Amino acid sequence: MMVLALGTKEARAQLTPQQKQDIHVHYQQATRAYDLGKYQEAVDEYQKVYEIDGDPVMLYNIAQAYRLNDQPQESIHFYRRYLQRSPEARNKEDVERKITAMEKLIEERRKAAAAVTPPPPKAVVPPPPVETNPEPPPVVTPPVVVAPPPPRPPTPPSTTRRVIGWSMIGAGVASGVVAVIEGVRAKNKGDELTQMSMVPTPPSGIRPPFDSGPQSIQSAGQTANIVAITCGIAGAAVAVAGAVILITNGSSAPASESGATPAPAPTTTVSFAPWFAPGLVGGGMGLRF
């Protein structure tokens, strides 16, 4: 059943003549579409009428068209909106029965769809194959990179070694000076003995007196000669050792660190040249590097 009322007189009195004309046109088109079973077209025309005058009766007509168009969910919505806008409607009980019938229809369709369409089967995933003798993963040993040790910084010269070296050179020079003095003294004693041997013996057989006898002069010369030789050898050795200490002070590195064969140490040769004189043996000394 379709309600043909077009709203209250108060609502229609507020409409303009053009609006009233539009309502008449849309309502006539909706009625013809409803009679011809074009329910969706009738719904559209009823909605245009409701947008103009807001008559709740159009909500009922829209619900009727949705119900006949087999759209129960939409019809329930507009039936309820109609009852909210017209709680004292004379067809209230009939509308409530239609709502109940539409809800029952929706539930029956849901159950029928669930019975006809079974749930899709669950996919069965086969378990992965079990290896009887699984091979262990290869063990990869990372390469060991050994960084070469940093080069050792050069050893700074030692102050103590310099002091010792210069002290030894000084001591060697002093010993050399003593050796020269004693050598001159020994030579003088030798010359003195030579002069004594060259003095002729007078007829009387008595030689002129000397400050000391030949034996004492010879003994003093020999002593001076020994002291000269000893001081010369010792001074040369001490001076050479001091020079070696100064030369090698902080200038050489161990062969294991530098990777090269160390240079041979300088060779020092001590040579002596004897002095011969009548009755006395003197000596000289020389150094060769």
PDB file of C-alpha atoms in Angstrom:
ATOM      1  CA  MET A   1       0.000   0.000   0.000  1.00  0.00           C
ATOM      2  CA  MET A   2       1.325   3.465  -0.867  1.00  0.00           C
ATOM      3  CA  VAL A   3       0.335   6.547   1.105  1.00  0.00           C
ATOM      4  CA  LEU A   4      -0.859   9.306  -1.171  1.00  0.00           C
ATOM      5  CA  ALA A   5      -0.996  12.133   1.326  1.00  0.00           C
ATOM      6  CA  LEU A   6       1.228  15.074   0.513  1.00  0.00           C
ATOM      7  CA  GLY A   7       1.896  16.459   3.965  1.00  0.00           C
ATOM      8  CA  THR A   8       0.179  18.856   6.338  1.00  0.00           C
ATOM      9  CA  LYS A   9      -1.501  22.028   5.279  1.00  0.00           C
ATOM     10  CA  GLU A  10       0.887  24.147   7.379  1.00  0.00           C
ATOM     11  CA  ALA A  11       3.919  22.755   5.605  1.00  0.00           C
ATOM     12  CA  ARG A  12       2.397  23.263   2.171  1.00  0.00           C
ATOM     13  CA  ALA A  13       1.363  26.825   2.998  1.00  0.00           C
ATOM     14  CA  GLN A  14       5.037  27.788   3.423  1.00  0.00           C
ATOM     15  CA  LEU A  15       6.023  26.543  -0.034  1.00  0.00           C
ATOM     16  CA  THR A  16       6.334  28.788  -3.051  1.00  0.00           C
ATOM     17  CA  PRO A  17       4.218  28.144  -6.126  1.00  0.00           C
ATOM     18  CA  GLN A  18       7.291  26.853  -7.968  1.00  0.00           C
ATOM     19  CA  GLN A  19       8.077  24.403  -5.173  1.00  0.00           C
ATOM     20  CA  LYS A  20       4.514  23.194  -5.129  1.00  0.00           C
ATOM     21  CA  GLN A  21       4.700  22.701  -8.890  1.00  0.00           C
ATOM     22  CA  ASP A  22       7.978  20.729  -8.512  1.00  0.00           C
ATOM     23  CA  ILE A  23       6.446  18.544  -5.814  1.00  0.00           C
ATOM     24  CA  HIS A  24       3.469  17.755  -8.035  1.00  0.00           C
ATOM     25  CA  VAL A  25       5.681  16.871 -10.989  1.00  0.00           C
ATOM     26  CA  HIS A  26       8.063  14.604  -8.988  1.00  0.00           C
ATOM     27  CA  TYR A  27       5.187  12.927  -7.180  1.00  0.00           C
ATOM     28  CA  GLN A  28       3.402  12.136 -10.411  1.00  0.00           C
ATOM     29  CA  GLN A  29       6.583  10.681 -11.918  1.00  0.00           C
ATOM     30  CA  ALA A  30       7.195   8.590  -8.782  1.00  0.00           C
ATOM     31  CA  THR A  31       3.632   7.239  -8.881  1.00  0.00           C
ATOM     32  CA  ARG A  32       3.931   6.223 -12.553  1.00  0.00           C
ATOM     33  CA  ALA A  33       7.289   4.534 -11.923  1.00  0.00           C
ATOM     34  CA  TYR A  34       5.828   2.741  -8.873  1.00  0.00           C
ATOM     35  CA  ASP A  35       2.878   1.489 -10.887  1.00  0.00           C
ATOM     36  CA  LEU A  36       5.194   0.219 -13.623  1.00  0.00           C
ATOM     37  CA  GLY A  37       7.453  -1.630 -11.122  1.00  0.00           C
ATOM     38  CA  LYS A  38      10.394   0.767 -11.634  1.00  0.00           C
ATOM     39  CA  TYR A  39      10.973   0.951  -7.912  1.00  0.00           C
ATOM     40  CA  GLN A  40      14.476   2.439  -7.970  1.00  0.00           C
ATOM     41  CA  GLU A  41      13.213   5.300 -10.178  1.00  0.00           C
ATOM     42  CA  ALA A  42      10.261   5.762  -7.815  1.00  0.00           C
ATOM     43  CA  VAL A  43      12.717   5.944  -4.878  1.00  0.00           C
ATOM     44  CA  ASP A  44      14.644   8.732  -6.592  1.00  0.00           C
ATOM     45  CA  GLU A  45      11.501  10.794  -7.268  1.00  0.00           C
ATOM     46  CA  TYR A  46      10.136  10.333  -3.708  1.00  0.00           C
ATOM     47  CA  GLN A  47      13.490  11.528  -2.328  1.00  0.00           C
ATOM     48  CA  LYS A  48      13.241  14.722  -4.440  1.00  0.00           C
ATOM     49  CA  VAL A  49       9.785  15.398  -3.029  1.00  0.00           C
ATOM     50  CA  TYR A  50      11.048  14.822   0.534  1.00  0.00           C
ATOM     51  CA  GLU A  51      13.972  17.190  -0.032  1.00  0.00           C
ATOM     52  CA  ILE A  52      11.510  20.007  -0.907  1.00  0.00           C
ATOM     53  CA  ASP A  53       8.799  19.750   1.772  1.00  0.00           C
ATOM     54  CA  GLY A  54      10.188  17.151   4.289  1.00  0.00           C
ATOM     55  CA  ASP A  55       6.907  15.247   4.476  1.00  0.00           C
ATOM     56  CA  PRO A  56       7.483  11.991   6.534  1.00  0.00           C
ATOM     57  CA  VAL A  57       4.981  10.180   4.299  1.00  0.00           C
ATOM     58  CA  MET A  58       7.677  10.172   1.573  1.00  0.00           C
ATOM     59  CA  LEU A  59       9.880   8.084   3.893  1.00  0.00           C
ATOM     60  CA  TYR A  60       7.187   5.442   4.056  1.00  0.00           C
ATOM     61  CA  ASN A  61       6.778   5.465   0.277  1.00  0.00           C
ATOM     62  CA  ILE A  62      10.588   5.085  -0.151  1.00  0.00           C
ATOM     63  CA  ALA A  63      10.584   2.111   2.250  1.00  0.00           C
ATOM     64  CA  GLN A  64       7.734   0.528   0.310  1.00  0.00           C
ATOM     65  CA  ALA A  65       9.604   0.887  -2.970  1.00  0.00           C
ATOM     66  CA  TYR A  66      12.781  -0.681  -1.480  1.00  0.00           C
ATOM     67  CA  ARG A  67      10.749  -3.605  -0.061  1.00  0.00           C
ATOM     68  CA  LEU A  68       9.123  -4.318  -3.416  1.00  0.00           C
ATOM     69  CA  ASN A  69      12.544  -3.964  -5.104  1.00  0.00           C
ATOM     70  CA  ASP A  70      13.810  -6.825  -2.872  1.00  0.00           C
ATOM     71  CA  GLN A  71      16.124  -4.609  -0.816  1.00  0.00           C
ATOM     72  CA  PRO A  72      15.056  -5.539   2.729  1.00  0.00           C
ATOM     73  CA  GLN A  73      17.943  -3.830   4.535  1.00  0.00           C
ATOM     74  CA  GLU A  74      17.207  -0.429   2.931  1.00  0.00           C
ATOM     75  CA  SER A  75      13.463  -0.803   3.506  1.00  0.00           C
ATOM     76  CA  ILE A  76      13.984  -1.472   7.233  1.00  0.00           C
ATOM     77  CA  HIS A  77      16.071   1.701   7.470  1.00  0.00           C
ATOM     78  CA  PHE A  78      13.362   3.959   5.938  1.00  0.00           C
ATOM     79  CA  TYR A  79      10.511   2.250   7.856  1.00  0.00           C
ATOM     80  CA  ARG A  80      12.269   3.102  11.093  1.00  0.00           C
ATOM     81  CA  ARG A  81      12.944   6.668   9.965  1.00  0.00           C
ATOM     82  CA  TYR A  82       9.225   7.015   9.155  1.00  0.00           C
ATOM     83  CA  LEU A  83       8.223   5.872  12.657  1.00  0.00           C
ATOM     84  CA  GLN A  84      10.744   8.263  14.208  1.00  0.00           C
ATOM     85  CA  ARG A  85       9.261  11.199  12.283  1.00  0.00           C
ATOM     86  CA  SER A  86       5.631  10.032  12.778  1.00  0.00           C
ATOM     87  CA  PRO A  87       5.408   8.251  16.155  1.00  0.00           C
ATOM     88  CA  GLU A  88       1.579   8.615  16.156  1.00  0.00           C
ATOM     89  CA  ALA A  89       1.071   7.266  12.650  1.00  0.00           C
ATOM     90  CA  ARG A  90      -2.155   5.302  12.137  1.00  0.00           C
ATOM     91  CA  ASN A  91      -0.294   2.542  10.265  1.00  0.00           C
ATOM     92  CA  LYS A  92       2.376   2.112  12.983  1.00  0.00           C
ATOM     93  CA  GLU A  93       1.496  -1.536  13.721  1.00  0.00           C
ATOM     94  CA  ASP A  94       1.516  -2.404  10.041  1.00  0.00           C
ATOM     95  CA  VAL A  95       4.962  -0.790   9.664  1.00  0.00           C
ATOM     96  CA  GLU A  96       6.341  -2.719  12.635  1.00  0.00           C
ATOM     97  CA  ARG A  97       5.071  -6.006  11.142  1.00  0.00           C
ATOM     98  CA  LYS A  98       6.816  -5.158   7.879  1.00  0.00           C
ATOM     99  CA  ILE A  99      10.078  -4.456   9.760  1.00  0.00           C
ATOM    100  CA  THR A 100       9.806  -7.841  11.518  1.00  0.00           C
ATOM    101  CA  ALA A 101       9.119  -9.597   8.234  1.00  0.00           C
ATOM    102  CA  MET A 102      12.125  -7.960   6.559  1.00  0.00           C
ATOM    103  CA  GLU A 103      14.439  -8.914   9.441  1.00  0.00           C
ATOM    104  CA  LYS A 104      13.212 -12.511   9.265  1.00  0.00           C
ATOM    105  CA  LEU A 105      13.821 -12.534   5.532  1.00  0.00           C
ATOM    106  CA  ILE A 106      17.383 -11.293   5.987  1.00  0.00           C
ATOM    107  CA  GLU A 107      18.114 -13.981   8.605  1.00  0.00           C
ATOM    108  CA  GLU A 108      16.681 -16.764   6.409  1.00  0.00           C
ATOM    109  CA  ARG A 109      18.797 -15.671   3.483  1.00  0.00           C
ATOM    110  CA  ARG A 110      21.903 -15.617   5.646  1.00  0.00           C
ATOM    111  CA  LYS A 111      21.278 -19.175   6.857  1.00  0.00           C
ATOM    112  CA  ALA A 112      20.552 -20.400   3.346  1.00  0.00           C
ATOM    113  CA  ALA A 113      23.756 -18.871   2.041  1.00  0.00           C
ATOM    114  CA  ALA A 114      25.736 -20.473   4.852  1.00  0.00           C
ATOM    115  CA  ALA A 115      24.191 -23.895   4.131  1.00  0.00           C
ATOM    116  CA  VAL A 116      24.721 -23.737   0.378  1.00  0.00           C
ATOM    117  CA  THR A 117      28.252 -22.357   0.390  1.00  0.00           C
ATOM    118  CA  PRO A 118      30.557 -24.529   2.510  1.00  0.00           C
ATOM    119  CA  PRO A 119      33.624 -22.904   3.970  1.00  0.00           C
ATOM    120  CA  PRO A 120      36.699 -23.244   1.814  1.00  0.00           C
ATOM    121  CA  PRO A 121      38.930 -26.113   2.854  1.00  0.00           C
ATOM    122  CA  LYS A 122      42.039 -25.274   4.712  1.00  0.00           C
ATOM    123  CA  ALA A 123      45.187 -25.691   2.765  1.00  0.00           C
ATOM    124  CA  VAL A 124      47.268 -28.573   4.071  1.00  0.00           C
ATOM    125  CA  VAL A 125      50.932 -27.731   4.067  1.00  0.00           C
ATOM    126  CA  PRO A 126      53.101 -30.850   4.064  1.00  0.00           C
ATOM    127  CA  PRO A 127      55.883 -30.886   6.621  1.00  0.00           C
ATOM    128  CA  PRO A 128      59.363 -30.288   5.305  1.00  0.00           C
ATOM    129  CA  PRO A 129      61.407 -33.395   4.587  1.00  0.00           C
ATOM    130  CA  VAL A 130      63.651 -34.551   7.381  1.00  0.00           C
ATOM    131  CA  GLU A 131      67.239 -35.091   6.377  1.00  0.00           C
ATOM    132  CA  THR A 132      68.699 -38.325   7.764  1.00  0.00           C
ATOM    133  CA  ASN A 133      72.307 -37.200   7.576  1.00  0.00           C
ATOM    134  CA  PRO A 134      72.351 -33.447   7.330  1.00  0.00           C
ATOM    135  CA  GLU A 135      75.692 -32.018   6.441  1.00  0.00           C
ATOM    136  CA  PRO A 136      76.997 -29.434   8.869  1.00  0.00           C
ATOM    137  CA  PRO A 137      77.446 -25.988   7.429  1.00  0.00           C
ATOM    138  CA  PRO A 138      80.976 -25.211   6.327  1.00  0.00           C
ATOM    139  CA  VAL A 139      83.085 -23.434   8.859  1.00  0.00           C
ATOM    140  CA  VAL A 140      84.651 -20.353   7.384  1.00  0.00           C
ATOM    141  CA  THR A 141      87.656 -19.144   9.287  1.00  0.00           C
ATOM    142  CA  PRO A 142      88.263 -15.478   8.752  1.00  0.00           C
ATOM    143  CA  PRO A 143      91.804 -14.668   7.644  1.00  0.00           C
ATOM    144  CA  VAL A 144      94.082 -13.434  10.373  1.00  0.00           C
ATOM    145  CA  VAL A 145      95.747 -10.210   9.388  1.00  0.00           C
ATOM    146  CA  VAL A 146      98.930  -9.587  11.320  1.00  0.00           C
ATOM    147  CA  ALA A 147      99.927  -5.981  11.174  1.00  0.00           C
ATOM    148  CA  PRO A 148     103.683  -5.380  11.133  1.00  0.00           C
ATOM    149  CA  PRO A 149     104.984  -3.699  14.261  1.00  0.00           C
ATOM    150  CA  PRO A 150     105.672  -0.016  13.881  1.00  0.00           C
ATOM    151  CA  PRO A 151     109.310   0.892  13.342  1.00  0.00           C
ATOM    152  CA  ARG A 152     111.170   1.698  16.500  1.00  0.00           C
ATOM    153  CA  PRO A 153     112.113   5.360  16.688  1.00  0.00           C
ATOM    154  CA  PRO A 154     115.836   6.060  16.529  1.00  0.00           C
ATOM    155  CA  THR A 155     117.590   5.963  19.860  1.00  0.00           C
ATOM    156  CA  PRO A 156     118.544   9.466  20.915  1.00  0.00           C
ATOM    157  CA  PRO A 157     122.182  10.020  21.811  1.00  0.00           C
ATOM    158  CA  SER A 158     122.949   9.375  25.453  1.00  0.00           C
ATOM    159  CA  THR A 159     124.377  12.285  27.432  1.00  0.00           C
ATOM    160  CA  THR A 160     126.134   9.906  29.796  1.00  0.00           C
ATOM    161  CA  ARG A 161     127.908   8.151  26.935  1.00  0.00           C
ATOM    162  CA  ARG A 162     129.091  11.481  25.532  1.00  0.00           C
ATOM    163  CA  VAL A 163     130.484  12.524  28.897  1.00  0.00           C
ATOM    164  CA  ILE A 164     132.251   9.173  29.310  1.00  0.00           C
ATOM    165  CA  GLY A 165     133.620   9.297  25.755  1.00  0.00           C
ATOM    166  CA  TRP A 166     135.041  12.813  26.065  1.00  0.00           C
ATOM    167  CA  SER A 167     136.429  12.010  29.514  1.00  0.00           C
ATOM    168  CA  MET A 168     138.250   8.970  28.140  1.00  0.00           C
ATOM    169  CA  ILE A 169     139.632  10.977  25.238  1.00  0.00           C
ATOM    170  CA  GLY A 170     140.840  13.618  27.688  1.00  0.00           C
ATOM    171  CA  ALA A 171     142.482  10.976  29.861  1.00  0.00           C
ATOM    172  CA  GLY A 172     144.122   9.438  26.788  1.00  0.00           C
ATOM    173  CA  VAL A 173     145.479  12.831  25.681  1.00  0.00           C
ATOM    174  CA  ALA A 174     146.823  13.472  29.191  1.00  0.00           C
ATOM    175  CA  SER A 175     148.506  10.062  29.189  1.00  0.00           C
ATOM    176  CA  GLY A 176     149.984  10.860  25.794  1.00  0.00           C
ATOM    177  CA  VAL A 177     151.389  14.129  27.112  1.00  0.00           C
ATOM    178  CA  VAL A 178     152.955  12.284  30.051  1.00  0.00           C
ATOM    179  CA  ALA A 179     154.343   9.705  27.611  1.00  0.00           C
ATOM    180  CA  VAL A 180     155.944  12.459  25.514  1.00  0.00           C
ATOM    181  CA  ILE A 181     157.469  14.153  28.561  1.00  0.00           C
ATOM    182  CA  GLU A 182     158.899  10.896  29.886  1.00  0.00           C
ATOM    183  CA  GLY A 183     160.149  10.003  26.410  1.00  0.00           C
ATOM    184  CA  VAL A 184     161.999  13.302  26.184  1.00  0.00           C
ATOM    185  CA  ARG A 185     163.388  12.738  29.650  1.00  0.00           C
ATOM    186  CA  ALA A 186     164.561   9.239  28.692  1.00  0.00           C
ATOM    187  CA  LYS A 187     166.188  10.638  25.561  1.00  0.00           C
ATOM    188  CA  ASN A 188     167.971  13.268  27.590  1.00  0.00           C
ATOM    189  CA  LYS A 189     169.330  10.608  29.909  1.00  0.00           C
ATOM    190  CA  GLY A 190     170.513   8.678  26.899  1.00  0.00           C
ATOM    191  CA  ASP A 191     172.227  11.744  25.481  1.00  0.00           C
ATOM    192  CA  GLU A 192     173.840  12.367  28.829  1.00  0.00           C
ATOM    193  CA  LEU A 193     175.272   8.853  28.897  1.00  0.00           C
ATOM    194  CA  THR A 194     176.499   9.330  25.347  1.00  0.00           C
ATOM    195  CA  GLN A 195     178.312  12.504  26.298  1.00  0.00           C
ATOM    196  CA  MET A 196     179.909  10.778  29.273  1.00  0.00           C
ATOM    197  CA  SER A 197     181.170   7.995  27.015  1.00  0.00           C
ATOM    198  CA  MET A 198     182.651  10.473  24.563  1.00  0.00           C
ATOM    199  CA  VAL A 199     184.747  12.380  27.140  1.00  0.00           C
ATOM    200  CA  PRO A 200     188.454  11.243  26.739  1.00  0.00           C
ATOM    201  CA  THR A 201     190.251   9.938  29.740  1.00  0.00           C
ATOM    202  CA  PRO A 202     192.941  12.405  30.856  1.00  0.00           C
ATOM    203  CA  PRO A 203     196.530  11.203  31.348  1.00  0.00           C
ATOM    204  CA  SER A 204     195.915  11.211  34.972  1.00  0.00           C
ATOM    205  CA  GLY A 205     193.144   8.694  34.469  1.00  0.00           C
ATOM    206  CA  ILE A 206     190.653  10.859  36.397  1.00  0.00           C
ATOM    207  CA  ARG A 207     187.421  11.930  34.590  1.00  0.00           C
ATOM    208  CA  PRO A 208     185.715  15.181  35.380  1.00  0.00           C
ATOM    209  CA  PRO A 209     182.942  14.863  37.932  1.00  0.00           C
ATOM    210  CA  PHE A 210     179.260  14.542  36.814  1.00  0.00           C
ATOM    211  CA  ASP A 211     176.092  15.274  38.698  1.00  0.00           C
ATOM    212  CA  SER A 212     175.360  11.579  38.945  1.00  0.00           C
ATOM    213  CA  GLY A 213     176.946   8.339  38.065  1.00  0.00           C
ATOM    214  CA  PRO A 214     176.358   6.352  34.856  1.00  0.00           C
ATOM    215  CA  GLN A 215     174.360   3.721  36.711  1.00  0.00           C
ATOM    216  CA  SER A 216     171.896   6.209  38.187  1.00  0.00           C
ATOM    217  CA  ILE A 217     171.495   7.997  34.853  1.00  0.00           C
ATOM    218  CA  GLN A 218     170.846   4.735  33.064  1.00  0.00           C
ATOM    219  CA  SER A 219     168.334   3.648  35.724  1.00  0.00           C
ATOM    220  CA  ALA A 220     166.492   6.980  35.531  1.00  0.00           C
ATOM    221  CA  GLY A 221     166.407   6.767  31.726  1.00  0.00           C
ATOM    222  CA  GLN A 222     165.063   3.238  31.774  1.00  0.00           C
ATOM    223  CA  THR A 223     162.372   4.232  34.247  1.00  0.00           C
ATOM    224  CA  ALA A 224     161.368   7.225  32.134  1.00  0.00           C
ATOM    225  CA  ASN A 225     161.354   5.031  29.054  1.00  0.00           C
ATOM    226  CA  ILE A 226     159.043   2.464  30.743  1.00  0.00           C
ATOM    227  CA  VAL A 227     156.717   5.193  31.949  1.00  0.00           C
ATOM    228  CA  ALA A 228     156.613   6.758  28.466  1.00  0.00           C
ATOM    229  CA  ILE A 229     155.738   3.428  26.829  1.00  0.00           C
ATOM    230  CA  THR A 230     153.137   2.531  29.447  1.00  0.00           C
ATOM    231  CA  CYS A 231     151.455   5.940  29.349  1.00  0.00           C
ATOM    232  CA  GLY A 232     151.531   5.969  25.583  1.00  0.00           C
ATOM    233  CA  ILE A 233     149.863   2.564  25.279  1.00  0.00           C
ATOM    234  CA  ALA A 234     147.308   3.261  28.000  1.00  0.00           C
ATOM    235  CA  GLY A 235     146.518   6.761  26.711  1.00  0.00           C
ATOM    236  CA  ALA A 236     146.084   5.540  23.161  1.00  0.00           C
ATOM    237  CA  ALA A 237     143.796   2.720  24.278  1.00  0.00           C
ATOM    238  CA  VAL A 238     141.687   5.011  26.468  1.00  0.00           C
ATOM    239  CA  ALA A 239     141.452   7.699  23.761  1.00  0.00           C
ATOM    240  CA  VAL A 240     140.439   5.158  21.097  1.00  0.00           C
ATOM    241  CA  ALA A 241     137.766   3.665  23.404  1.00  0.00           C
ATOM    242  CA  GLY A 242     136.368   7.137  24.091  1.00  0.00           C
ATOM    243  CA  ALA A 243     136.259   7.901  20.362  1.00  0.00           C
ATOM    244  CA  VAL A 244     134.437   4.630  19.685  1.00  0.00           C
ATOM    245  CA  ILE A 245     131.869   5.477  22.381  1.00  0.00           C
ATOM    246  CA  LEU A 246     131.233   8.903  20.795  1.00  0.00           C
ATOM    247  CA  ILE A 247     130.958   7.505  17.282  1.00  0.00           C
ATOM    248  CA  THR A 248     128.525   4.699  18.187  1.00  0.00           C
ATOM    249  CA  ASN A 249     126.419   6.801  20.576  1.00  0.00           C
ATOM    250  CA  GLY A 250     122.810   6.438  19.250  1.00  0.00           C
ATOM    251  CA  SER A 251     123.885   6.033  15.602  1.00  0.00           C
ATOM    252  CA  SER A 252     123.496   2.264  15.196  1.00  0.00           C
ATOM    253  CA  ALA A 253     120.496  -0.029  15.484  1.00  0.00           C
ATOM    254  CA  PRO A 254     120.407  -3.779  16.188  1.00  0.00           C
ATOM    255  CA  ALA A 255     120.531  -5.973  13.123  1.00  0.00           C
ATOM    256  CA  SER A 256     117.256  -7.727  14.139  1.00  0.00           C
ATOM    257  CA  GLU A 257     115.319  -4.411  13.982  1.00  0.00           C
ATOM    258  CA  SER A 258     116.773  -2.775  10.888  1.00  0.00           C
ATOM    259  CA  GLY A 259     116.989  -6.009   8.869  1.00  0.00           C
ATOM    260  CA  ALA A 260     120.511  -5.197   7.637  1.00  0.00           C
ATOM    261  CA  THR A 261     123.916  -6.459   8.690  1.00  0.00           C
ATOM    262  CA  PRO A 262     125.543  -3.923  10.994  1.00  0.00           C
ATOM    263  CA  ALA A 263     128.641  -2.233   9.645  1.00  0.00           C
ATOM    264  CA  PRO A 264     131.898  -3.501  11.091  1.00  0.00           C
ATOM    265  CA  ALA A 265     133.285  -1.442  13.941  1.00  0.00           C
ATOM    266  CA  PRO A 266     136.262   0.787  13.093  1.00  0.00           C
ATOM    267  CA  THR A 267     139.626  -0.862  13.663  1.00  0.00           C
ATOM    268  CA  THR A 268     142.318   0.950  15.597  1.00  0.00           C
ATOM    269  CA  THR A 269     145.965  -0.138  15.372  1.00  0.00           C
ATOM    270  CA  VAL A 270     148.576   0.955  17.837  1.00  0.00           C
ATOM    271  CA  SER A 271     152.220   0.884  16.602  1.00  0.00           C
ATOM    272  CA  PHE A 272     155.413   1.713  18.404  1.00  0.00           C
ATOM    273  CA  ALA A 273     158.736   2.873  17.029  1.00  0.00           C
ATOM    274  CA  PRO A 274     161.762   2.348  19.316  1.00  0.00           C
ATOM    275  CA  TRP A 275     164.426   4.923  19.864  1.00  0.00           C
ATOM    276  CA  PHE A 276     167.960   3.619  20.062  1.00  0.00           C
ATOM    277  CA  ALA A 277     170.706   5.483  21.742  1.00  0.00           C
ATOM    278  CA  PRO A 278     174.018   4.350  23.194  1.00  0.00           C
ATOM    279  CA  GLY A 279     173.371   2.747  26.532  1.00  0.00           C
ATOM    280  CA  LEU A 280     169.588   3.643  26.498  1.00  0.00           C
ATOM    281  CA  VAL A 281     166.543   2.412  24.690  1.00  0.00           C
ATOM    282  CA  GLY A 282     163.778   4.954  24.058  1.00  0.00           C
ATOM    283  CA  GLY A 283     160.525   4.560  22.153  1.00  0.00           C
ATOM    284  CA  GLY A 284     157.762   6.333  20.217  1.00  0.00           C
ATOM    285  CA  MET A 285     154.139   5.490  19.553  1.00  0.00           C
ATOM    286  CA  GLY A 286     151.747   5.992  16.665  1.00  0.00           C
ATOM    287  CA  LEU A 287     148.005   5.316  15.981  1.00  0.00           C
ATOM    288  CA  ARG A 288     146.488   4.114  12.722  1.00  0.00           C
ATOM    289  CA  PHE A 289     142.687   3.975  12.106  1.00  0.00           C
TER     290      PHE A 289
END
